[in-house]
mmCIF file of C-alpha atoms and ligand atoms in Angstrom:
data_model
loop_
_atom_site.group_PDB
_atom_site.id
_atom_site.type_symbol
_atom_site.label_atom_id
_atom_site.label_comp_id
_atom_site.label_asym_id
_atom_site.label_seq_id
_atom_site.Cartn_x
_atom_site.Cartn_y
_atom_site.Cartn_z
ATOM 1 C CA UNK A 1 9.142 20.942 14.243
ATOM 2 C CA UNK A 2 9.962 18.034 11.994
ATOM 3 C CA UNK A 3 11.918 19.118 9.066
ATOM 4 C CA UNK A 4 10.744 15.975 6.866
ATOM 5 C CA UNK A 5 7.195 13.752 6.531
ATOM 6 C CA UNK A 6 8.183 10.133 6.951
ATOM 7 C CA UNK A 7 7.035 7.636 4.949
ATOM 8 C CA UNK A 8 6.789 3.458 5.540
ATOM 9 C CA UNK A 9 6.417 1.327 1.877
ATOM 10 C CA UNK A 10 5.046 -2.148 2.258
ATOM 11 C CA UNK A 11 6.452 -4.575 -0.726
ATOM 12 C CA UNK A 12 8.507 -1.788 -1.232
ATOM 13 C CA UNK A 13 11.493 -4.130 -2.778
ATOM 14 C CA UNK A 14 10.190 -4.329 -6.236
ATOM 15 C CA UNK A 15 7.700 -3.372 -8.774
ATOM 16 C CA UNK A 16 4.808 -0.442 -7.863
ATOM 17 C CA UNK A 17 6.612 -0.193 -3.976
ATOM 18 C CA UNK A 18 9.733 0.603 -5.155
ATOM 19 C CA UNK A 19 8.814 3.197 -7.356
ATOM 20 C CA UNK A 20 6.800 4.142 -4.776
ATOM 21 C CA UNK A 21 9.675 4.181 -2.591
ATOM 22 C CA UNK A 22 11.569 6.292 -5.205
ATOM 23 C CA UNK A 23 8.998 8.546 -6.040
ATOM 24 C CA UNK A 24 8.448 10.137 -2.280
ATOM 25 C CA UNK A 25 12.202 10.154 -1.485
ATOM 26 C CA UNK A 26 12.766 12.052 -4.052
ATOM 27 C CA UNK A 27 9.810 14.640 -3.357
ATOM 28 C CA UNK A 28 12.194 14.958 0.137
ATOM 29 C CA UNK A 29 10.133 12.353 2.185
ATOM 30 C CA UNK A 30 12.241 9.808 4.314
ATOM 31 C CA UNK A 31 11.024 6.268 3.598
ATOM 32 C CA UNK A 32 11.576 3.337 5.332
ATOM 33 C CA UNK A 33 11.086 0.286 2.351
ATOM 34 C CA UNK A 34 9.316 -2.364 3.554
ATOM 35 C CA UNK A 35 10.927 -6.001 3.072
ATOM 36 C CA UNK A 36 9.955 -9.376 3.807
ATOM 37 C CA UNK A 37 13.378 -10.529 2.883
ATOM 38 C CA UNK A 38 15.900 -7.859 4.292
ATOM 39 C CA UNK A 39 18.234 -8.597 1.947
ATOM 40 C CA UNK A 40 16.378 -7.984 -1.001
ATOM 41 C CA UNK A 41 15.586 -4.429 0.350
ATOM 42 C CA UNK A 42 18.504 -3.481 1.515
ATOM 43 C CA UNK A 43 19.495 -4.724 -2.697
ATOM 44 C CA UNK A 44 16.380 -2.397 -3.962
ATOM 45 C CA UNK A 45 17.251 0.699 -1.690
ATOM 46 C CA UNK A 46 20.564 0.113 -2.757
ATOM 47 C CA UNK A 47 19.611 0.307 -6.399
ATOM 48 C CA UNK A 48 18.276 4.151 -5.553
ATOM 49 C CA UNK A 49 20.218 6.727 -5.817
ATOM 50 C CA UNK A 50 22.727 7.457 -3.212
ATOM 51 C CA UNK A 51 21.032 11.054 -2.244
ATOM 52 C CA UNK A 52 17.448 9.824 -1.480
ATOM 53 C CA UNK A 53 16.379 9.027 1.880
ATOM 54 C CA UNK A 54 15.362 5.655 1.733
ATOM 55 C CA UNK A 55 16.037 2.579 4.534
ATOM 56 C CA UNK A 56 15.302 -0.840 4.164
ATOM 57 C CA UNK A 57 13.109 -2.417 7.307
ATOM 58 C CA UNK A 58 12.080 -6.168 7.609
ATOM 59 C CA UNK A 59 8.985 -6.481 7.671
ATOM 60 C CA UNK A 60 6.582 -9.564 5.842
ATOM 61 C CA UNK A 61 3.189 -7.626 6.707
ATOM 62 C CA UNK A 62 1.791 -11.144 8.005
ATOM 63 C CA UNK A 63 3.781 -11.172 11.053
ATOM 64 C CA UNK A 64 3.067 -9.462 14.329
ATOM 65 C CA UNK A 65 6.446 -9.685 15.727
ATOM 66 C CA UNK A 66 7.624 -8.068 12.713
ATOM 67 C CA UNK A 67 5.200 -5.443 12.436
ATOM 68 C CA UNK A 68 5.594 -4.745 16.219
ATOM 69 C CA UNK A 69 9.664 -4.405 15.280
ATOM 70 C CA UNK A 70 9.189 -1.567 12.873
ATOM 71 C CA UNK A 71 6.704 0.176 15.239
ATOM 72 C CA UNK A 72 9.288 0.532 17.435
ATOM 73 C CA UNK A 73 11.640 1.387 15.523
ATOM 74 C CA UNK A 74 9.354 4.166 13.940
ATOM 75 C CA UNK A 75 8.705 5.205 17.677
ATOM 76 C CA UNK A 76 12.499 5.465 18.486
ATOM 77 C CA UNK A 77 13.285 7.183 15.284
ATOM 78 C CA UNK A 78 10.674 9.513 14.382
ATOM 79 C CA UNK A 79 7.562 9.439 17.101
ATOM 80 C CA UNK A 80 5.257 8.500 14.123
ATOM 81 C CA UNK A 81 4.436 8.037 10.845
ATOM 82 C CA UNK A 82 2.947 10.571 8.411
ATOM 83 C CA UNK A 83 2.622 8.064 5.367
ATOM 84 C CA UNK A 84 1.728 4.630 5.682
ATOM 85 C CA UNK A 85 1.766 2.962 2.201
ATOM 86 C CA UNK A 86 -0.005 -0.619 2.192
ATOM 87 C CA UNK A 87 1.106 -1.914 -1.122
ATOM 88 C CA UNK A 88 2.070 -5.265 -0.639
ATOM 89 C CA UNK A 89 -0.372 -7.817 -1.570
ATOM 90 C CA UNK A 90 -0.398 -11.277 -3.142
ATOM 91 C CA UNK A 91 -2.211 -12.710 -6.485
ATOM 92 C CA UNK A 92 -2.998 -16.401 -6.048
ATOM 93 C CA UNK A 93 -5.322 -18.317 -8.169
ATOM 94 C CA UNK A 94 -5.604 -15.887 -10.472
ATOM 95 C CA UNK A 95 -7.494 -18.799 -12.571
ATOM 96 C CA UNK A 96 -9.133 -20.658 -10.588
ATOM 97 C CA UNK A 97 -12.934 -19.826 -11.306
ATOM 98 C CA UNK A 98 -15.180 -18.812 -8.205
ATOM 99 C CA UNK A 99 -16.522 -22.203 -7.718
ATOM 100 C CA UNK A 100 -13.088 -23.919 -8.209
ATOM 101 C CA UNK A 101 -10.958 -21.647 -6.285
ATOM 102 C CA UNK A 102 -9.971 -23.708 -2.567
ATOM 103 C CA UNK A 103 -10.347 -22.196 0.866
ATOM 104 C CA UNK A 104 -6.501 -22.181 0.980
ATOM 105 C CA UNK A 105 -6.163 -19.833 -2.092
ATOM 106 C CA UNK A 106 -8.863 -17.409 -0.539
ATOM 107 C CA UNK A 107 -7.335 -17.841 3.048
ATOM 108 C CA UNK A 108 -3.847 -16.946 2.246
ATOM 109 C CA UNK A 109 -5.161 -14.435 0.198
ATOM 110 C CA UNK A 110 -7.235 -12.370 2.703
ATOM 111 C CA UNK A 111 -4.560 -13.213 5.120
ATOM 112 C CA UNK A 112 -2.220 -10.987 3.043
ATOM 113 C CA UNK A 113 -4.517 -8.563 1.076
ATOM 114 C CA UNK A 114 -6.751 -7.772 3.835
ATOM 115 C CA UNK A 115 -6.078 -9.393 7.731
ATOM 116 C CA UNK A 116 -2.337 -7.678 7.080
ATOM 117 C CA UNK A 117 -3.510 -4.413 5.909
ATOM 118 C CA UNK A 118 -6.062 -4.010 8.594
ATOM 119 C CA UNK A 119 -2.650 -5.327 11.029
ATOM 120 C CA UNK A 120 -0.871 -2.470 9.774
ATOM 121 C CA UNK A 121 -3.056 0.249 10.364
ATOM 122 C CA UNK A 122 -3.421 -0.740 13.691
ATOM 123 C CA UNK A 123 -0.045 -0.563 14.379
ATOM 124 C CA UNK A 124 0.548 3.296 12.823
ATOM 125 C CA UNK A 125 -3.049 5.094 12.631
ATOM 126 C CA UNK A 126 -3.461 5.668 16.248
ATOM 127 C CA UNK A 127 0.135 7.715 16.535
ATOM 128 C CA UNK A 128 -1.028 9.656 13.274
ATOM 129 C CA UNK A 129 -4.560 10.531 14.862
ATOM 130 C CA UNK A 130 -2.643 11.596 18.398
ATOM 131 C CA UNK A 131 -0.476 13.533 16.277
ATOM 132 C CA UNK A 132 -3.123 14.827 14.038
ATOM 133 C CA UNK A 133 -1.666 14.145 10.642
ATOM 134 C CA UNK A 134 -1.428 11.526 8.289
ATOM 135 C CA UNK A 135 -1.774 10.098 5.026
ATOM 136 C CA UNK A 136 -2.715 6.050 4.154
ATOM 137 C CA UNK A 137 -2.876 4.705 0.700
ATOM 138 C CA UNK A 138 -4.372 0.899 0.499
ATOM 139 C CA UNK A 139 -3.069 0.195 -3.197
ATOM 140 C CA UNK A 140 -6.212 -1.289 -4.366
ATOM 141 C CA UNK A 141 -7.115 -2.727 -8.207
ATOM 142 C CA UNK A 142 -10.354 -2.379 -9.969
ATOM 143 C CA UNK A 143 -10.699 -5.851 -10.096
ATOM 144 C CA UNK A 144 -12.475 -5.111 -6.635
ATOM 145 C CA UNK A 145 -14.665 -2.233 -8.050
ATOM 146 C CA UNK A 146 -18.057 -3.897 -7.512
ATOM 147 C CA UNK A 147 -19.466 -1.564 -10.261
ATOM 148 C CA UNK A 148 -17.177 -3.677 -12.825
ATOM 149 C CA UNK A 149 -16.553 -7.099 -10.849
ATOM 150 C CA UNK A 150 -16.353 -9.824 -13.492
ATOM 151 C CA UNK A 151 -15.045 -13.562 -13.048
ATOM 152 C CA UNK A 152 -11.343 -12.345 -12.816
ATOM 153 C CA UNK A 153 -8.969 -13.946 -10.372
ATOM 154 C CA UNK A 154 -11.783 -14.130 -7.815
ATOM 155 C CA UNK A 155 -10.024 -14.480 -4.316
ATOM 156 C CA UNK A 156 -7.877 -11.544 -5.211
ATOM 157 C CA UNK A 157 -10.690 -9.571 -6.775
ATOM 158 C CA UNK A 158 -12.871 -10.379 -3.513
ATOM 159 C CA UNK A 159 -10.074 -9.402 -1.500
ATOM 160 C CA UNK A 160 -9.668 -5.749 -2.937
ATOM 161 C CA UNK A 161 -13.054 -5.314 -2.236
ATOM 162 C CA UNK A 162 -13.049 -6.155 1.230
ATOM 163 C CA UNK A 163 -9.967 -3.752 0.921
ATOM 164 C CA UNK A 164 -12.039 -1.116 -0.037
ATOM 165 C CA UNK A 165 -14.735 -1.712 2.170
ATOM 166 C CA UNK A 166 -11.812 -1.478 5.027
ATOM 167 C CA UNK A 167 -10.223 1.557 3.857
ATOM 168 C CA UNK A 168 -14.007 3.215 3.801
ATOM 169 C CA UNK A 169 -14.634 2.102 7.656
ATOM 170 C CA UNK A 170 -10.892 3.264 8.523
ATOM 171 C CA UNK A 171 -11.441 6.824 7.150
ATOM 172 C CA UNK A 172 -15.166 7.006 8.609
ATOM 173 C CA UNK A 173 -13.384 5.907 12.094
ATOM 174 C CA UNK A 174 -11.343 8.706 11.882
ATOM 175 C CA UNK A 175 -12.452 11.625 10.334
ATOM 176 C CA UNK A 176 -11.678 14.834 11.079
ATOM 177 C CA UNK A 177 -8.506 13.969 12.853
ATOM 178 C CA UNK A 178 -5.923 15.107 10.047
ATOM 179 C CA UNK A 179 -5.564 11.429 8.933
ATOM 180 C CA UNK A 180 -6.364 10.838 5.176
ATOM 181 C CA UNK A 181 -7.278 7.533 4.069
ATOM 182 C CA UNK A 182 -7.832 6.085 0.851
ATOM 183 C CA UNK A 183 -7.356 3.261 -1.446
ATOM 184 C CA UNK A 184 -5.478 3.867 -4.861
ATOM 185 C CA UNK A 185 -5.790 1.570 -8.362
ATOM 186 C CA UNK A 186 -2.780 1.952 -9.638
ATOM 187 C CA UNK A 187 -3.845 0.731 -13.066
ATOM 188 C CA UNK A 188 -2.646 -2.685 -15.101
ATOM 189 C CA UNK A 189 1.012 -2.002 -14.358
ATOM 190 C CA UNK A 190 4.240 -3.904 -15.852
ATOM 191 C CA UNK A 191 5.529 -5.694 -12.994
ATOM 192 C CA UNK A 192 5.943 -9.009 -11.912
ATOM 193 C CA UNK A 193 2.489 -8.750 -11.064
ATOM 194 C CA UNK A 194 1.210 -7.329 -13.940
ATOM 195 C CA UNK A 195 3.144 -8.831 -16.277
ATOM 196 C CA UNK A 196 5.479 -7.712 -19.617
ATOM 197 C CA UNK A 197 1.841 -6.271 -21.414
ATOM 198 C CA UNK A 198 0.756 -3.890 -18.898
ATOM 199 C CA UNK A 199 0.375 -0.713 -20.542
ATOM 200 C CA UNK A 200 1.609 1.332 -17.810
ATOM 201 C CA UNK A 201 4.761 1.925 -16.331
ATOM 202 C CA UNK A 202 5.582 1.474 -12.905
ATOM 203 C CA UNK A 203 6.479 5.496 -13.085
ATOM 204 C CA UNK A 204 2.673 5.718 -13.966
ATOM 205 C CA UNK A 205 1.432 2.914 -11.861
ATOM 206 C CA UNK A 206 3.155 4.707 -8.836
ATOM 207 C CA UNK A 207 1.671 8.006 -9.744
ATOM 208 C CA UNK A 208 -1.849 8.498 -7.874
ATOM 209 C CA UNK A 209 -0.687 6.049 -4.922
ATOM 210 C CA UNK A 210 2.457 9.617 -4.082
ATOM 211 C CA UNK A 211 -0.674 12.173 -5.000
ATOM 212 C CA UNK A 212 -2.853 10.467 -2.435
ATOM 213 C CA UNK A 213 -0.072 10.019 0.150
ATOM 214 C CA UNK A 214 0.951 13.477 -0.232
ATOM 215 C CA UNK A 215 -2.473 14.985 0.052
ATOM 216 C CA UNK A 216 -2.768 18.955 0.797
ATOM 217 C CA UNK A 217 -5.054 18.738 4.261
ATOM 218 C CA UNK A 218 -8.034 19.314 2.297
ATOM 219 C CA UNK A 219 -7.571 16.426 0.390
ATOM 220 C CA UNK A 220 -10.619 13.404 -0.297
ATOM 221 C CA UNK A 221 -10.638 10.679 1.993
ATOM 222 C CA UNK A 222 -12.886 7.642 2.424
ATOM 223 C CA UNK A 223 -12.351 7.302 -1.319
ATOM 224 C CA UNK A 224 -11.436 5.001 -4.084
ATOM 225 C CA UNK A 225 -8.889 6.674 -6.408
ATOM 226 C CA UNK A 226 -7.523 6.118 -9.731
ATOM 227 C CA UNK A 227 -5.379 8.730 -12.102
ATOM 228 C CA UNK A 228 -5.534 11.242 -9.679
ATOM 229 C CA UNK A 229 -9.786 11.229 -9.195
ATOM 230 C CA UNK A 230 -12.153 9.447 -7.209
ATOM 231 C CA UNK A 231 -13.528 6.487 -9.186
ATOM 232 C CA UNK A 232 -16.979 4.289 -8.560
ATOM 233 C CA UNK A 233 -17.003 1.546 -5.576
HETATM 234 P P1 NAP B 1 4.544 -7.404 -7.352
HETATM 235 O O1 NAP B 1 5.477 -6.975 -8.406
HETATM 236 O O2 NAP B 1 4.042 -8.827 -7.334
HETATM 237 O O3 NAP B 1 5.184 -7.068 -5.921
HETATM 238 C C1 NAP B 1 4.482 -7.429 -4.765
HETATM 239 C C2 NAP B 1 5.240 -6.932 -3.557
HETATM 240 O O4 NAP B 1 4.484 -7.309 -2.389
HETATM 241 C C3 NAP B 1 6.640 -7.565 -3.423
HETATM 242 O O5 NAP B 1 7.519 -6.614 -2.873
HETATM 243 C C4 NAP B 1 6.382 -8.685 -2.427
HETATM 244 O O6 NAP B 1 7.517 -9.073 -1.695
HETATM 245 C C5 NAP B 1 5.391 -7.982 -1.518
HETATM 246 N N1 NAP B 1 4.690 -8.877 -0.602
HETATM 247 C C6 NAP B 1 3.812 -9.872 -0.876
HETATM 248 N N2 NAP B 1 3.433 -10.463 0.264
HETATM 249 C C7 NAP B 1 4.071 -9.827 1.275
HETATM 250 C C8 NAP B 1 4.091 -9.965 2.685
HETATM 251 N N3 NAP B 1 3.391 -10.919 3.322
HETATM 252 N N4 NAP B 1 4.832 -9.097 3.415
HETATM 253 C C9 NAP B 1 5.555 -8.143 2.801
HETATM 254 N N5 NAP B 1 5.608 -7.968 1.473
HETATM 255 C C10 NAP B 1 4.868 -8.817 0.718
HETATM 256 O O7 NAP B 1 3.228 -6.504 -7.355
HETATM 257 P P2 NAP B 1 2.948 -5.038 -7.945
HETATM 258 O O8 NAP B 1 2.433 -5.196 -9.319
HETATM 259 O O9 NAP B 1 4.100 -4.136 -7.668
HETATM 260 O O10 NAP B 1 1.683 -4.653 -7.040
HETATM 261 C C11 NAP B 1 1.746 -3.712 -5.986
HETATM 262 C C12 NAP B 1 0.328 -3.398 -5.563
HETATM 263 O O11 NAP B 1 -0.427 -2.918 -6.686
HETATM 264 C C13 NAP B 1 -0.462 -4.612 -5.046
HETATM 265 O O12 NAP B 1 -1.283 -4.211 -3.973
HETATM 266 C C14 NAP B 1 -1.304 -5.026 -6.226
HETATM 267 O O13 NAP B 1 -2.469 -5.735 -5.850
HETATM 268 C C15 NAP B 1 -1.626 -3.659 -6.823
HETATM 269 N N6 NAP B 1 -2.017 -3.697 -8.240
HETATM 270 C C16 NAP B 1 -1.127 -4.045 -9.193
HETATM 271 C C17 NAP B 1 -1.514 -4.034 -10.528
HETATM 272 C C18 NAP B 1 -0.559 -4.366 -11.643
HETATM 273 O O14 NAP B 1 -1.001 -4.339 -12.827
HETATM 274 N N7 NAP B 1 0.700 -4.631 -11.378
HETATM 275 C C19 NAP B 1 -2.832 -3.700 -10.864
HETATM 276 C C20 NAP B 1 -3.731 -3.364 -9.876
HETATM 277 C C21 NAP B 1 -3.297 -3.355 -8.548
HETATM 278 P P3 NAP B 1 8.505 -10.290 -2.192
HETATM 279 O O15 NAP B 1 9.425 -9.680 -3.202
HETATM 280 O O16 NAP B 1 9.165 -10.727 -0.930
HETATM 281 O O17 NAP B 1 7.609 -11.359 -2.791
#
């Protein structure tokens, strides 16, 4: 019997990931932070404090040889994972308008904020169904709630949806296995991302992205989430 869940953090070397990173560590979870630039993870685990279970791991979510690295390092170590955060993502053209915005921007952008994710559930859902347990959080926005979808930063807004719509099939494809999956809005967060004006900390941003990965078995999934409820598509 395992005496702790185990938890893997994409972008986990700064802003909402971090926190993240701090956050389940410190509810007893071991986490492996996700890094695209080692260094810089090994710099934010380092910046934790010294009691909390947390490990830096390379890994830029966009490549398969590093993706196929922390699988196996996850298989050596631990058999599985039980938490698979997907935070990472990028915001590029945030101004172009949809008309304006190039096939690059939207391109690069999918490639991160939705080819990756899809990459890295490959990689750890199947262990998690065989072991009949786990937990995925896709840390979504509203800018990809349809209900609301407005002219804002349109690759990346497009791209949340199409993360949503991902995270839906995922959960449908394996439901009633013991794996919960579900995509989180963290809110508008202060973070590089965010910016200085956010209203919300990263303490709050991180908030419903631990609840979901630490549902009780019962818990939703298939949903879109945001402070701790299940919000409109
Ligand atoms: P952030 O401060 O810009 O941090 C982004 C993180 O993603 C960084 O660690 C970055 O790594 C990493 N990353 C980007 N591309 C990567 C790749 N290919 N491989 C691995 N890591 C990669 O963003 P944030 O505000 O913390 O956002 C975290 C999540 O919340 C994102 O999914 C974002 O869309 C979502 N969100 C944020 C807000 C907000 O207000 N902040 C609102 C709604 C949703 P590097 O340091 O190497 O660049």
């Amino acid at each position: 019997m395992k005496q702790t869940r185990v938890a893997l953090v994409t972008g986990g070397n700064r802003g909402i990931g971090l926190e993240v990173c701090r956050q389940l560590a410190r509810s007893g979870v071991t986490v492996l932070l996700g890094a695209r630039d080692l260094q810089a993870g090994k710099a934010a685990a380092g910046q934790l404090a010294s009691q909390l279970n947390v490990t830096a791991v390379k890994l830029d979510i966009t490549s398969d040889p590093d993706i196929a690295g922390v699988r196996a390092h996850v298989e050596r170590e631990f058999g599985a994972l039980d938490i698979l955060v997907n935070n990472a993502a990028v915001l590029i053209g945030e101004d172009s308008s949809i008309l304006e915005v190039s096939d690059a921007e939207l391109r690069d952008t999918f490639e991160t904020n939705v080819v990756a994710q899809l990459a890295m559930c490959r990689a750890f859902v199947p262990a998690m169904v065989a072991r009949r347990y786990g937990r995925v959080v896709n840390v979504s926005s509203t800018a990809g709630q349809l209900q609301s979808m407005g002219t804002y930063a349109p690759a990346y807004s497009i791209s949340k949806t199409a993360l949503n719509a991902l995270t839906k099939t995922i959960a449908e494809s394996v439901s009633g296995t013991g794996v919960l999956v579900n995509c989180v809005n963290p809110g508008w967060v202060r973070t590089d991302m965010g910016g200085p004006h956010a209203p919300l900390s990263v303490e709050q941003g991180a908030d419903t992205i631990v609840w979901a990965a630490t549902l009780a078995d019962n818990g939703p999934t298939g949903a879109f989430l945001s402070g701790r409820r299940k919000i409109a598509w």
